Amino acid sequence: MKLPLFLVNFKAYPQATGKNAVLLAKKCQRVAKKLNISIIPCVQAADISLVAHKVSIPVFAQHVDTAPGAHTGNIVLTSVISAGAKGTLLNHAERTLSFSTIKQTVAECKKIRFPVVVCASTPKEAKRMASLKPFAVAIEPPELIGTGISVSRANPGIIKKSVALKVPVLCGAGISSKEDVAKALELGAKGVLVASAVVLSGHQEKTIYLLGLGIKNYSCLTSI
Ligand code: G3P
């Protein structure tokens, strides 16, 4: 996985569930190959195996639990790994956890070098999450999620305040154009998380491609 990352969060949208999850992951894969960038589908636990067997790009879980045993409904870390996940989101604004659970989960994942992207809603929370030294921290202001109003334009300060952390900082919420992506990278983010703009698009592959161009163009410019 090379930075910058483009994480596509499939959430629980019907357009990105089951067979549709496979179709969407294949679209991510085609664009990743065409543009030579890292695109990571973040899929529901029940779809990990299905999707991971159909694409060669890394597939992430949307959440994991570390406690095996008598915990009905837990999404066990070892199970997502054997299903084919290559990493996970954690503490997404739509699936928040206590700090002690996050701490324990990050520690368990680090032991086996399983990348965790810990989500945070504020720079203060991002700093706390970064103290756990996860693979990356993702800053997502919840009030912008699903609005189409991009964090990189509506609240650039939240990104600027977080990028000095000692782990890669990604950002998400409302990102819907290649300019939003480029702006996020310009502010210092090492990648983006996108959901509704891609999943709900009538032209998913074209949208992934256009957003991917934001990453590609920025990477080309900065490598000169
Ligand atoms: O994890 C990404 C997500 O929360 C952002 O959602 O729909 O604003 O792109 P959306």
CSV table of C-alpha atoms and ligand atoms in Angstrom, one decimal:
chain,number,residue,atom,x,y,z
A,1,MET,CA,0.0,0.0,0.0
A,2,LYS,CA,1.7,3.2,-1.1
A,3,LEU,CA,0.7,6.6,0.1
A,4,PRO,CA,-1.5,8.5,-0.6
A,5,LEU,CA,-4.3,6.1,0.1
A,6,PHE,CA,-7.8,6.3,-1.4
A,7,LEU,CA,-10.1,4.4,0.9
A,8,VAL,CA,-13.6,3.7,-0.4
A,9,ASN,CA,-15.9,3.0,2.6
A,10,PHE,CA,-18.7,0.8,1.3
A,11,LYS,CA,-20.6,1.3,4.6
A,12,ALA,CA,-23.9,-0.7,4.6
A,13,TYR,CA,-25.2,0.7,1.4
A,14,PRO,CA,-27.1,-1.8,-0.7
A,15,GLN,CA,-25.2,-0.5,-3.7
A,16,ALA,CA,-22.0,-1.9,-2.1
A,17,THR,CA,-23.3,-5.0,-0.4
A,18,GLY,CA,-22.9,-8.7,-1.5
A,19,LYS,CA,-22.6,-9.0,-5.3
A,20,ASN,CA,-22.6,-5.2,-5.6
A,21,ALA,CA,-19.7,-5.1,-3.2
A,22,VAL,CA,-17.7,-7.3,-5.6
A,23,LEU,CA,-18.7,-5.2,-8.6
A,24,LEU,CA,-17.7,-2.0,-6.9
A,25,ALA,CA,-14.4,-3.5,-5.6
A,26,LYS,CA,-13.6,-4.5,-9.2
A,27,LYS,CA,-14.2,-1.0,-10.4
A,28,CYS,CA,-11.9,0.2,-7.6
A,29,GLN,CA,-9.3,-2.3,-8.8
A,30,ARG,CA,-9.6,-1.2,-12.5
A,31,VAL,CA,-9.0,2.4,-11.6
A,32,ALA,CA,-6.2,1.6,-9.2
A,33,LYS,CA,-4.4,-0.2,-11.9
A,34,LYS,CA,-5.1,2.4,-14.6
A,35,LEU,CA,-3.9,5.3,-12.4
A,36,ASN,CA,-1.3,3.3,-10.5
A,37,ILE,CA,-2.6,4.5,-7.1
A,38,SER,CA,-3.7,2.7,-3.9
A,39,ILE,CA,-7.4,2.3,-3.7
A,40,ILE,CA,-8.7,0.3,-0.8
A,41,PRO,CA,-12.3,-1.0,-0.6
A,42,CYS,CA,-13.5,-1.1,3.1
A,43,VAL,CA,-16.3,-3.6,3.1
A,44,GLN,CA,-18.8,-5.1,5.5
A,45,ALA,CA,-17.5,-8.1,7.5
A,46,ALA,CA,-19.9,-10.5,5.8
A,47,ASP,CA,-18.5,-9.4,2.4
A,48,ILE,CA,-14.8,-9.6,3.1
A,49,SER,CA,-14.2,-13.1,1.9
A,50,LEU,CA,-16.4,-12.7,-1.2
A,51,VAL,CA,-14.6,-9.5,-2.2
A,52,ALA,CA,-11.1,-10.5,-1.2
A,53,HIS,CA,-11.3,-13.6,-3.4
A,54,LYS,CA,-12.3,-11.5,-6.4
A,55,VAL,CA,-9.8,-8.7,-6.4
A,56,SER,CA,-6.0,-8.4,-5.8
A,57,ILE,CA,-6.0,-4.9,-4.3
A,58,PRO,CA,-6.1,-4.8,-0.5
A,59,VAL,CA,-9.5,-5.0,1.1
A,60,PHE,CA,-10.1,-3.5,4.6
A,61,ALA,CA,-12.7,-4.4,7.2
A,62,GLN,CA,-14.8,-1.5,8.5
A,63,HIS,CA,-14.4,-2.6,12.1
A,64,VAL,CA,-12.9,-5.4,14.2
A,65,ASP,CA,-13.3,-6.7,17.8
A,66,THR,CA,-10.4,-8.4,19.6
A,67,ALA,CA,-12.4,-10.3,22.2
A,68,PRO,CA,-13.0,-13.9,21.0
A,69,GLY,CA,-15.2,-16.2,23.1
A,70,ALA,CA,-18.7,-15.6,24.5
A,71,HIS,CA,-19.4,-12.3,22.6
A,72,THR,CA,-22.3,-12.8,20.3
A,73,GLY,CA,-22.0,-10.7,17.1
A,74,ASN,CA,-18.3,-9.8,17.5
A,75,ILE,CA,-16.3,-9.4,14.4
A,76,VAL,CA,-13.2,-11.3,15.4
A,77,LEU,CA,-9.8,-10.1,14.3
A,78,THR,CA,-8.5,-13.5,13.3
A,79,SER,CA,-11.7,-14.2,11.3
A,80,VAL,CA,-11.4,-11.0,9.2
A,81,ILE,CA,-7.8,-11.9,8.5
A,82,SER,CA,-8.6,-15.4,7.4
A,83,ALA,CA,-11.4,-14.0,5.3
A,84,GLY,CA,-8.8,-11.9,3.4
A,85,ALA,CA,-8.8,-8.5,5.0
A,86,LYS,CA,-5.4,-6.7,4.9
A,87,GLY,CA,-6.3,-4.0,7.4
A,88,THR,CA,-9.3,-2.3,9.1
A,89,LEU,CA,-11.0,1.0,10.0
A,90,LEU,CA,-11.7,1.4,13.7
A,91,ASN,CA,-13.8,3.9,15.7
A,92,HIS,CA,-15.6,5.2,12.6
A,93,ALA,CA,-18.1,8.0,13.6
A,94,GLU,CA,-20.8,5.5,12.8
A,95,ARG,CA,-19.2,2.8,15.0
A,96,THR,CA,-17.5,4.5,17.9
A,97,LEU,CA,-15.7,2.7,20.6
A,98,SER,CA,-14.3,3.5,24.1
A,99,PHE,CA,-10.7,4.6,24.2
A,100,SER,CA,-9.7,1.6,26.2
A,101,THR,CA,-11.2,-0.7,23.5
A,102,ILE,CA,-9.4,1.2,20.8
A,103,LYS,CA,-6.1,1.0,22.7
A,104,GLN,CA,-6.4,-2.7,23.2
A,105,THR,CA,-7.5,-3.4,19.6
A,106,VAL,CA,-4.6,-1.3,18.1
A,107,ALA,CA,-2.2,-3.1,20.4
A,108,GLU,CA,-3.5,-6.5,19.3
A,109,CYS,CA,-3.4,-5.5,15.6
A,110,LYS,CA,0.2,-4.1,15.9
A,111,LYS,CA,1.4,-7.4,17.4
A,112,ILE,CA,0.5,-9.1,14.2
A,113,ARG,CA,1.3,-6.1,11.9
A,114,PHE,CA,-2.3,-5.7,10.8
A,115,PRO,CA,-2.8,-2.1,9.7
A,116,VAL,CA,-5.4,-0.1,11.6
A,117,VAL,CA,-6.8,3.3,10.5
A,118,VAL,CA,-8.3,4.8,13.6
A,119,CYS,CA,-10.9,7.5,13.0
A,120,ALA,CA,-11.3,10.6,15.0
A,121,SER,CA,-13.8,13.5,14.9
A,122,THR,CA,-11.6,16.3,16.1
A,123,PRO,CA,-7.9,17.3,16.1
A,124,LYS,CA,-7.8,16.6,19.9
A,125,GLU,CA,-9.2,13.1,19.4
A,126,ALA,CA,-6.8,12.5,16.5
A,127,LYS,CA,-3.9,13.4,18.7
A,128,ARG,CA,-5.1,10.9,21.3
A,129,MET,CA,-5.5,8.2,18.7
A,130,ALA,CA,-2.0,9.0,17.2
A,131,SER,CA,-0.5,8.4,20.7
A,132,LEU,CA,-1.4,4.7,20.1
A,133,LYS,CA,0.8,4.7,17.0
A,134,PRO,CA,-1.6,3.0,14.6
A,135,PHE,CA,-0.9,2.6,10.9
A,136,ALA,CA,-2.9,5.9,10.3
A,137,VAL,CA,-5.4,8.2,11.8
A,138,ALA,CA,-8.4,9.5,9.8
A,139,ILE,CA,-10.0,12.7,10.7
A,140,GLU,CA,-13.7,13.0,9.8
A,141,PRO,CA,-15.9,15.7,11.2
A,142,PRO,CA,-19.2,13.8,11.6
A,143,GLU,CA,-21.4,16.8,10.7
A,144,LEU,CA,-20.0,16.7,7.1
A,145,ILE,CA,-20.2,13.0,6.5
A,146,GLY,CA,-22.6,12.3,3.7
A,147,THR,CA,-23.3,15.9,2.9
A,148,GLY,CA,-21.2,16.4,-0.2
A,149,ILE,CA,-19.6,19.3,1.5
A,150,SER,CA,-16.0,18.4,1.7
A,151,VAL,CA,-13.9,18.6,4.9
A,152,SER,CA,-11.0,19.9,2.8
A,153,ARG,CA,-13.0,22.9,1.7
A,154,ALA,CA,-15.4,23.5,4.6
A,155,ASN,CA,-13.0,22.8,7.4
A,156,PRO,CA,-9.4,22.9,6.2
A,157,GLY,CA,-8.2,23.9,9.7
A,158,ILE,CA,-9.2,20.5,11.1
A,159,ILE,CA,-6.8,18.9,8.6
A,160,LYS,CA,-4.0,21.4,9.1
A,161,LYS,CA,-4.2,21.0,12.9
A,162,SER,CA,-3.8,17.2,12.6
A,163,VAL,CA,-1.2,16.6,9.9
A,164,ALA,CA,1.7,17.3,12.2
A,165,LEU,CA,1.0,14.1,14.1
A,166,LYS,CA,3.7,11.4,14.0
A,167,VAL,CA,1.5,9.0,12.1
A,168,PRO,CA,0.0,9.4,8.6
A,169,VAL,CA,-3.2,11.4,8.7
A,170,LEU,CA,-6.0,10.7,6.3
A,171,CYS,CA,-9.2,12.7,6.0
A,172,GLY,CA,-12.8,12.2,5.0
A,173,ALA,CA,-16.3,13.5,5.0
A,174,GLY,CA,-18.1,15.0,2.0
A,175,ILE,CA,-15.3,14.5,-0.4
A,176,SER,CA,-16.8,14.4,-3.9
A,177,SER,CA,-14.5,15.9,-6.5
A,178,LYS,CA,-10.9,15.6,-7.6
A,179,GLU,CA,-10.4,19.2,-6.4
A,180,ASP,CA,-11.5,18.1,-2.9
A,181,VAL,CA,-9.0,15.3,-2.9
A,182,ALA,CA,-6.2,17.4,-4.2
A,183,LYS,CA,-7.0,20.1,-1.6
A,184,ALA,CA,-6.8,17.5,1.2
A,185,LEU,CA,-3.4,16.3,0.0
A,186,GLU,CA,-2.2,19.9,-0.4
A,187,LEU,CA,-3.1,20.5,3.3
A,188,GLY,CA,-0.9,17.6,4.2
A,189,ALA,CA,-3.3,14.6,4.4
A,190,LYS,CA,-1.7,11.3,3.2
A,191,GLY,CA,-5.0,10.0,1.8
A,192,VAL,CA,-8.8,10.3,1.8
A,193,LEU,CA,-11.8,8.3,2.8
A,194,VAL,CA,-14.8,8.5,0.5
A,195,ALA,CA,-18.2,6.8,0.7
A,196,SER,CA,-21.4,8.4,-0.7
A,197,ALA,CA,-19.9,10.2,-3.6
A,198,VAL,CA,-18.7,6.9,-5.0
A,199,VAL,CA,-21.2,4.4,-3.7
A,200,LEU,CA,-24.3,6.4,-4.6
A,201,SER,CA,-23.0,7.6,-7.9
A,202,GLY,CA,-24.9,6.6,-11.0
A,203,HIS,CA,-21.4,6.2,-12.6
A,204,GLN,CA,-19.3,4.6,-9.9
A,205,GLU,CA,-16.3,3.8,-11.9
A,206,LYS,CA,-16.1,7.2,-13.5
A,207,THR,CA,-16.4,8.8,-10.1
A,208,ILE,CA,-13.6,6.7,-8.7
A,209,TYR,CA,-11.5,7.6,-11.7
A,210,LEU,CA,-12.2,11.3,-11.3
A,211,LEU,CA,-11.4,11.2,-7.6
A,212,GLY,CA,-8.4,9.1,-8.2
A,213,LEU,CA,-7.1,11.7,-10.6
A,214,GLY,CA,-7.0,14.1,-7.7
A,215,ILE,CA,-4.5,11.7,-6.1
A,216,LYS,CA,-2.6,11.0,-9.3
A,217,ASN,CA,-2.2,14.6,-10.3
A,218,TYR,CA,-1.1,15.7,-6.9
A,219,SER,CA,1.4,12.8,-6.6
A,220,CYS,CA,2.8,13.7,-10.1
A,221,LEU,CA,3.2,17.3,-9.2
A,222,THR,CA,4.9,16.7,-5.8
A,223,SER,CA,7.3,14.1,-7.2
A,224,ILE,CA,8.9,16.6,-9.7
B,1,G3P,O1,-15.5,6.8,6.0
B,1,G3P,C1,-15.8,7.8,5.0
B,1,G3P,C2,-17.0,8.4,5.3
B,1,G3P,O2,-17.5,8.5,6.6
B,1,G3P,C3,-17.2,9.7,4.5
B,1,G3P,O3,-18.5,9.6,4.1
B,1,G3P,O4,-20.3,9.9,2.4
B,1,G3P,O5,-19.1,11.8,3.4
B,1,G3P,O6,-17.9,10.4,1.8
B,1,G3P,P1,-19.0,10.5,2.8
